[in-house]
Amino acid sequence: MANTFRLIRGEPRTLALPKYSSDAIEIGDLLYWDATNNAVRPAETVSGADYATKKANFAAAFVGVALSAHEANTTGDVLVATDGDFQFDCPSGVEYDVTDGVAIGNGTTVGDQTVVKTATAGDIIARVIKLKASAKTTVEIRIKSKLMS
């Protein structure tokens, strides 16, 4: 996915966190903390045998949204928003109500810049802050970083 600045309002409460050197990170990627490698990583790299396991693993280590881009095979820090309101891509065909939870992915696979409605508490990385009609393909959310819990 191309770099997409997704912050729409609010103080993002940024942190500069080290990236895993082999990962490419784009602006707008959802990031988690990889404690094994002491680095932030994009959603698509989260471990797990299936989508359900990956959603839960990601949510347990969710740190925020990338505000800076970095090429693969480079080192350095990623500017990460740990708070704020964002607009993310989501599947159409489902209405989202205010306070609904969202998880990473599209309902079947993980995506770095895609969220899907969920009622499973352990998978929630954000809450919906504006009604979404079923035909829309974006949703406004307020992220819930594990760093801010």
PDB file of C-alpha atoms in Angstrom:
ATOM      1  CA  MET A   1       0.000   0.000   0.000  1.00  0.00           C
ATOM      2  CA  ALA A   2       1.260   3.469  -0.790  1.00  0.00           C
ATOM      3  CA  ASN A   3       2.209   5.872   1.981  1.00  0.00           C
ATOM      4  CA  THR A   4      -1.072   7.319   3.265  1.00  0.00           C
ATOM      5  CA  PHE A   5      -1.211   9.915   6.031  1.00  0.00           C
ATOM      6  CA  ARG A   6      -4.225   8.710   8.030  1.00  0.00           C
ATOM      7  CA  LEU A   7      -4.317  11.060  11.046  1.00  0.00           C
ATOM      8  CA  ILE A   8      -7.459  13.207  10.873  1.00  0.00           C
ATOM      9  CA  ARG A   9      -7.413  14.964  14.264  1.00  0.00           C
ATOM     10  CA  GLY A  10      -6.071  14.853  17.775  1.00  0.00           C
ATOM     11  CA  GLU A  11      -2.660  14.912  19.385  1.00  0.00           C
ATOM     12  CA  PRO A  12      -0.899  11.801  18.049  1.00  0.00           C
ATOM     13  CA  ARG A  13       1.468  11.498  21.070  1.00  0.00           C
ATOM     14  CA  THR A  14       4.432  10.379  19.058  1.00  0.00           C
ATOM     15  CA  LEU A  15       7.353   8.171  19.964  1.00  0.00           C
ATOM     16  CA  ALA A  16      10.456   7.343  17.966  1.00  0.00           C
ATOM     17  CA  LEU A  17      10.883   3.566  18.091  1.00  0.00           C
ATOM     18  CA  PRO A  18      13.489   1.379  16.366  1.00  0.00           C
ATOM     19  CA  LYS A  19      12.447  -0.566  13.272  1.00  0.00           C
ATOM     20  CA  TYR A  20      13.343  -4.120  12.353  1.00  0.00           C
ATOM     21  CA  SER A  21      15.986  -3.658   9.673  1.00  0.00           C
ATOM     22  CA  SER A  22      14.575  -5.990   7.000  1.00  0.00           C
ATOM     23  CA  ASP A  23      11.039  -4.499   7.108  1.00  0.00           C
ATOM     24  CA  ALA A  24       9.780  -1.747   4.841  1.00  0.00           C
ATOM     25  CA  ILE A  25       7.452   0.600   6.723  1.00  0.00           C
ATOM     26  CA  GLU A  26       5.105   3.055   5.032  1.00  0.00           C
ATOM     27  CA  ILE A  27       3.310   6.062   6.460  1.00  0.00           C
ATOM     28  CA  GLY A  28      -0.045   4.825   7.758  1.00  0.00           C
ATOM     29  CA  ASP A  29       1.061   1.275   8.566  1.00  0.00           C
ATOM     30  CA  LEU A  30      -0.356  -0.247  11.730  1.00  0.00           C
ATOM     31  CA  LEU A  31       2.597  -1.303  13.912  1.00  0.00           C
ATOM     32  CA  TYR A  32       3.202  -3.740  16.744  1.00  0.00           C
ATOM     33  CA  TRP A  33       6.122  -4.200  19.125  1.00  0.00           C
ATOM     34  CA  ASP A  34       8.217  -7.297  18.400  1.00  0.00           C
ATOM     35  CA  ALA A  35       9.747  -8.001  21.822  1.00  0.00           C
ATOM     36  CA  THR A  36      12.031 -10.702  20.406  1.00  0.00           C
ATOM     37  CA  ASN A  37      13.740  -8.198  18.104  1.00  0.00           C
ATOM     38  CA  ASN A  38      13.100  -5.044  20.178  1.00  0.00           C
ATOM     39  CA  ALA A  39      11.591  -3.242  17.205  1.00  0.00           C
ATOM     40  CA  VAL A  40       8.310  -2.039  15.707  1.00  0.00           C
ATOM     41  CA  ARG A  41       7.026  -4.040  12.748  1.00  0.00           C
ATOM     42  CA  PRO A  42       4.134  -3.684  10.293  1.00  0.00           C
ATOM     43  CA  ALA A  43       0.989  -5.780  10.738  1.00  0.00           C
ATOM     44  CA  GLU A  44       1.678  -8.162   7.851  1.00  0.00           C
ATOM     45  CA  THR A  45       4.732  -9.548   9.663  1.00  0.00           C
ATOM     46  CA  VAL A  46       2.882 -10.626  12.830  1.00  0.00           C
ATOM     47  CA  SER A  47       3.269 -14.302  13.702  1.00  0.00           C
ATOM     48  CA  GLY A  48       0.476 -16.819  13.945  1.00  0.00           C
ATOM     49  CA  ALA A  49      -0.765 -20.001  12.320  1.00  0.00           C
ATOM     50  CA  ASP A  50      -4.008 -18.422  11.094  1.00  0.00           C
ATOM     51  CA  TYR A  51      -5.808 -15.091  10.795  1.00  0.00           C
ATOM     52  CA  ALA A  52      -7.493 -15.378  14.203  1.00  0.00           C
ATOM     53  CA  THR A  53      -4.169 -15.981  15.954  1.00  0.00           C
ATOM     54  CA  LYS A  54      -2.484 -13.156  14.059  1.00  0.00           C
ATOM     55  CA  LYS A  55      -5.259 -10.692  15.045  1.00  0.00           C
ATOM     56  CA  ALA A  56      -4.895 -11.581  18.715  1.00  0.00           C
ATOM     57  CA  ASN A  57      -1.079 -11.481  18.636  1.00  0.00           C
ATOM     58  CA  PHE A  58      -1.106  -8.117  16.897  1.00  0.00           C
ATOM     59  CA  ALA A  59      -3.644  -6.580  19.279  1.00  0.00           C
ATOM     60  CA  ALA A  60      -1.643  -7.730  22.311  1.00  0.00           C
ATOM     61  CA  ALA A  61       1.433  -5.840  21.054  1.00  0.00           C
ATOM     62  CA  PHE A  62      -0.178  -2.931  19.130  1.00  0.00           C
ATOM     63  CA  VAL A  63       1.808   0.309  19.496  1.00  0.00           C
ATOM     64  CA  GLY A  64       0.342   2.677  16.907  1.00  0.00           C
ATOM     65  CA  VAL A  65       0.453   4.106  13.393  1.00  0.00           C
ATOM     66  CA  ALA A  66       3.611   4.905  11.407  1.00  0.00           C
ATOM     67  CA  LEU A  67       4.088   8.609  10.702  1.00  0.00           C
ATOM     68  CA  SER A  68       7.376   8.098   8.850  1.00  0.00           C
ATOM     69  CA  ALA A  69       8.390   5.777   6.020  1.00  0.00           C
ATOM     70  CA  HIS A  70      11.490   3.582   5.928  1.00  0.00           C
ATOM     71  CA  GLU A  71      12.877   1.326   3.227  1.00  0.00           C
ATOM     72  CA  ALA A  72      13.697  -2.320   3.840  1.00  0.00           C
ATOM     73  CA  ASN A  73      17.271  -3.170   4.839  1.00  0.00           C
ATOM     74  CA  THR A  74      17.737   0.102   6.706  1.00  0.00           C
ATOM     75  CA  THR A  75      17.975   0.902  10.391  1.00  0.00           C
ATOM     76  CA  GLY A  76      16.747   3.837  12.391  1.00  0.00           C
ATOM     77  CA  ASP A  77      13.689   4.983  14.283  1.00  0.00           C
ATOM     78  CA  VAL A  78      10.090   5.133  13.108  1.00  0.00           C
ATOM     79  CA  LEU A  79       7.915   8.032  14.262  1.00  0.00           C
ATOM     80  CA  VAL A  80       4.853   6.305  15.740  1.00  0.00           C
ATOM     81  CA  ALA A  81       1.511   7.892  16.679  1.00  0.00           C
ATOM     82  CA  THR A  82       0.244   6.244  19.861  1.00  0.00           C
ATOM     83  CA  ASP A  83      -2.976   8.263  20.120  1.00  0.00           C
ATOM     84  CA  GLY A  84      -5.366  10.173  17.885  1.00  0.00           C
ATOM     85  CA  ASP A  85      -8.154   9.773  15.362  1.00  0.00           C
ATOM     86  CA  PHE A  86      -7.421   8.088  12.034  1.00  0.00           C
ATOM     87  CA  GLN A  87      -9.199   7.067   8.851  1.00  0.00           C
ATOM     88  CA  PHE A  88      -8.483   3.538   7.621  1.00  0.00           C
ATOM     89  CA  ASP A  89      -9.637   1.349   4.774  1.00  0.00           C
ATOM     90  CA  CYS A  90     -12.177  -1.334   5.675  1.00  0.00           C
ATOM     91  CA  PRO A  91     -14.392  -3.837   3.869  1.00  0.00           C
ATOM     92  CA  SER A  92     -17.708  -2.581   2.504  1.00  0.00           C
ATOM     93  CA  GLY A  93     -20.981  -4.383   3.140  1.00  0.00           C
ATOM     94  CA  VAL A  94     -21.034  -3.882   6.915  1.00  0.00           C
ATOM     95  CA  GLU A  95     -22.262  -0.931   8.971  1.00  0.00           C
ATOM     96  CA  TYR A  96     -20.016   0.291  11.784  1.00  0.00           C
ATOM     97  CA  ASP A  97     -21.546   2.022  14.800  1.00  0.00           C
ATOM     98  CA  VAL A  98     -19.811   4.426  17.163  1.00  0.00           C
ATOM     99  CA  THR A  99     -17.851   2.454  19.796  1.00  0.00           C
ATOM    100  CA  ASP A 100     -17.632  -0.730  17.683  1.00  0.00           C
ATOM    101  CA  GLY A 101     -14.222  -2.316  17.944  1.00  0.00           C
ATOM    102  CA  VAL A 102     -11.900  -2.874  15.004  1.00  0.00           C
ATOM    103  CA  ALA A 103      -9.062  -5.342  14.413  1.00  0.00           C
ATOM    104  CA  ILE A 104      -6.369  -5.545  11.740  1.00  0.00           C
ATOM    105  CA  GLY A 105      -7.106  -6.965   8.315  1.00  0.00           C
ATOM    106  CA  ASN A 106     -10.140  -7.438   6.127  1.00  0.00           C
ATOM    107  CA  GLY A 107     -11.816 -10.340   7.909  1.00  0.00           C
ATOM    108  CA  THR A 108      -9.727 -13.095   6.315  1.00  0.00           C
ATOM    109  CA  THR A 109      -6.166 -11.746   5.995  1.00  0.00           C
ATOM    110  CA  VAL A 110      -3.887  -9.283   7.763  1.00  0.00           C
ATOM    111  CA  GLY A 111      -3.214  -5.910   6.128  1.00  0.00           C
ATOM    112  CA  ASP A 112      -0.853  -3.118   7.150  1.00  0.00           C
ATOM    113  CA  GLN A 113      -3.430  -0.376   6.515  1.00  0.00           C
ATOM    114  CA  THR A 114      -6.801  -2.143   6.736  1.00  0.00           C
ATOM    115  CA  VAL A 115      -9.147  -2.685   9.678  1.00  0.00           C
ATOM    116  CA  VAL A 116     -12.307  -4.743  10.155  1.00  0.00           C
ATOM    117  CA  LYS A 117     -15.160  -4.626  12.659  1.00  0.00           C
ATOM    118  CA  THR A 118     -14.837  -7.069  15.566  1.00  0.00           C
ATOM    119  CA  ALA A 119     -16.636  -7.860  18.797  1.00  0.00           C
ATOM    120  CA  THR A 120     -13.750  -9.943  20.172  1.00  0.00           C
ATOM    121  CA  ALA A 121     -12.230  -7.893  22.998  1.00  0.00           C
ATOM    122  CA  GLY A 122      -8.758  -9.418  22.616  1.00  0.00           C
ATOM    123  CA  ASP A 123      -8.545  -8.374  18.946  1.00  0.00           C
ATOM    124  CA  ILE A 124      -9.538  -4.704  19.331  1.00  0.00           C
ATOM    125  CA  ILE A 125      -6.915  -2.081  18.421  1.00  0.00           C
ATOM    126  CA  ALA A 126      -9.293   0.878  18.043  1.00  0.00           C
ATOM    127  CA  ARG A 127     -12.881   2.086  18.450  1.00  0.00           C
ATOM    128  CA  VAL A 128     -15.121   3.519  15.747  1.00  0.00           C
ATOM    129  CA  ILE A 129     -15.801   7.248  16.287  1.00  0.00           C
ATOM    130  CA  LYS A 130     -18.119   7.968  13.338  1.00  0.00           C
ATOM    131  CA  LEU A 131     -20.958   5.933  11.847  1.00  0.00           C
ATOM    132  CA  LYS A 132     -19.972   4.076   8.672  1.00  0.00           C
ATOM    133  CA  ALA A 133     -22.618   3.105   6.124  1.00  0.00           C
ATOM    134  CA  SER A 134     -22.302  -0.375   4.660  1.00  0.00           C
ATOM    135  CA  ALA A 135     -21.341   0.956   1.201  1.00  0.00           C
ATOM    136  CA  LYS A 136     -18.375   2.984   2.483  1.00  0.00           C
ATOM    137  CA  THR A 137     -14.834   1.585   2.321  1.00  0.00           C
ATOM    138  CA  THR A 138     -13.243   3.761   5.032  1.00  0.00           C
ATOM    139  CA  VAL A 139     -13.910   4.143   8.736  1.00  0.00           C
ATOM    140  CA  GLU A 140     -12.866   6.734  11.335  1.00  0.00           C
ATOM    141  CA  ILE A 141     -11.316   5.229  14.454  1.00  0.00           C
ATOM    142  CA  ARG A 142      -9.540   6.239  17.666  1.00  0.00           C
ATOM    143  CA  ILE A 143      -6.557   3.966  18.233  1.00  0.00           C
ATOM    144  CA  LYS A 144      -5.869   2.167  21.527  1.00  0.00           C
ATOM    145  CA  SER A 145      -2.117   1.677  21.750  1.00  0.00           C
ATOM    146  CA  LYS A 146      -0.912  -0.822  24.331  1.00  0.00           C
ATOM    147  CA  LEU A 147       1.714   1.780  25.260  1.00  0.00           C
ATOM    148  CA  MET A 148      -1.033   4.140  26.415  1.00  0.00           C
ATOM    149  CA  SER A 149      -3.034   1.545  28.426  1.00  0.00           C
TER     150      SER A 149
END
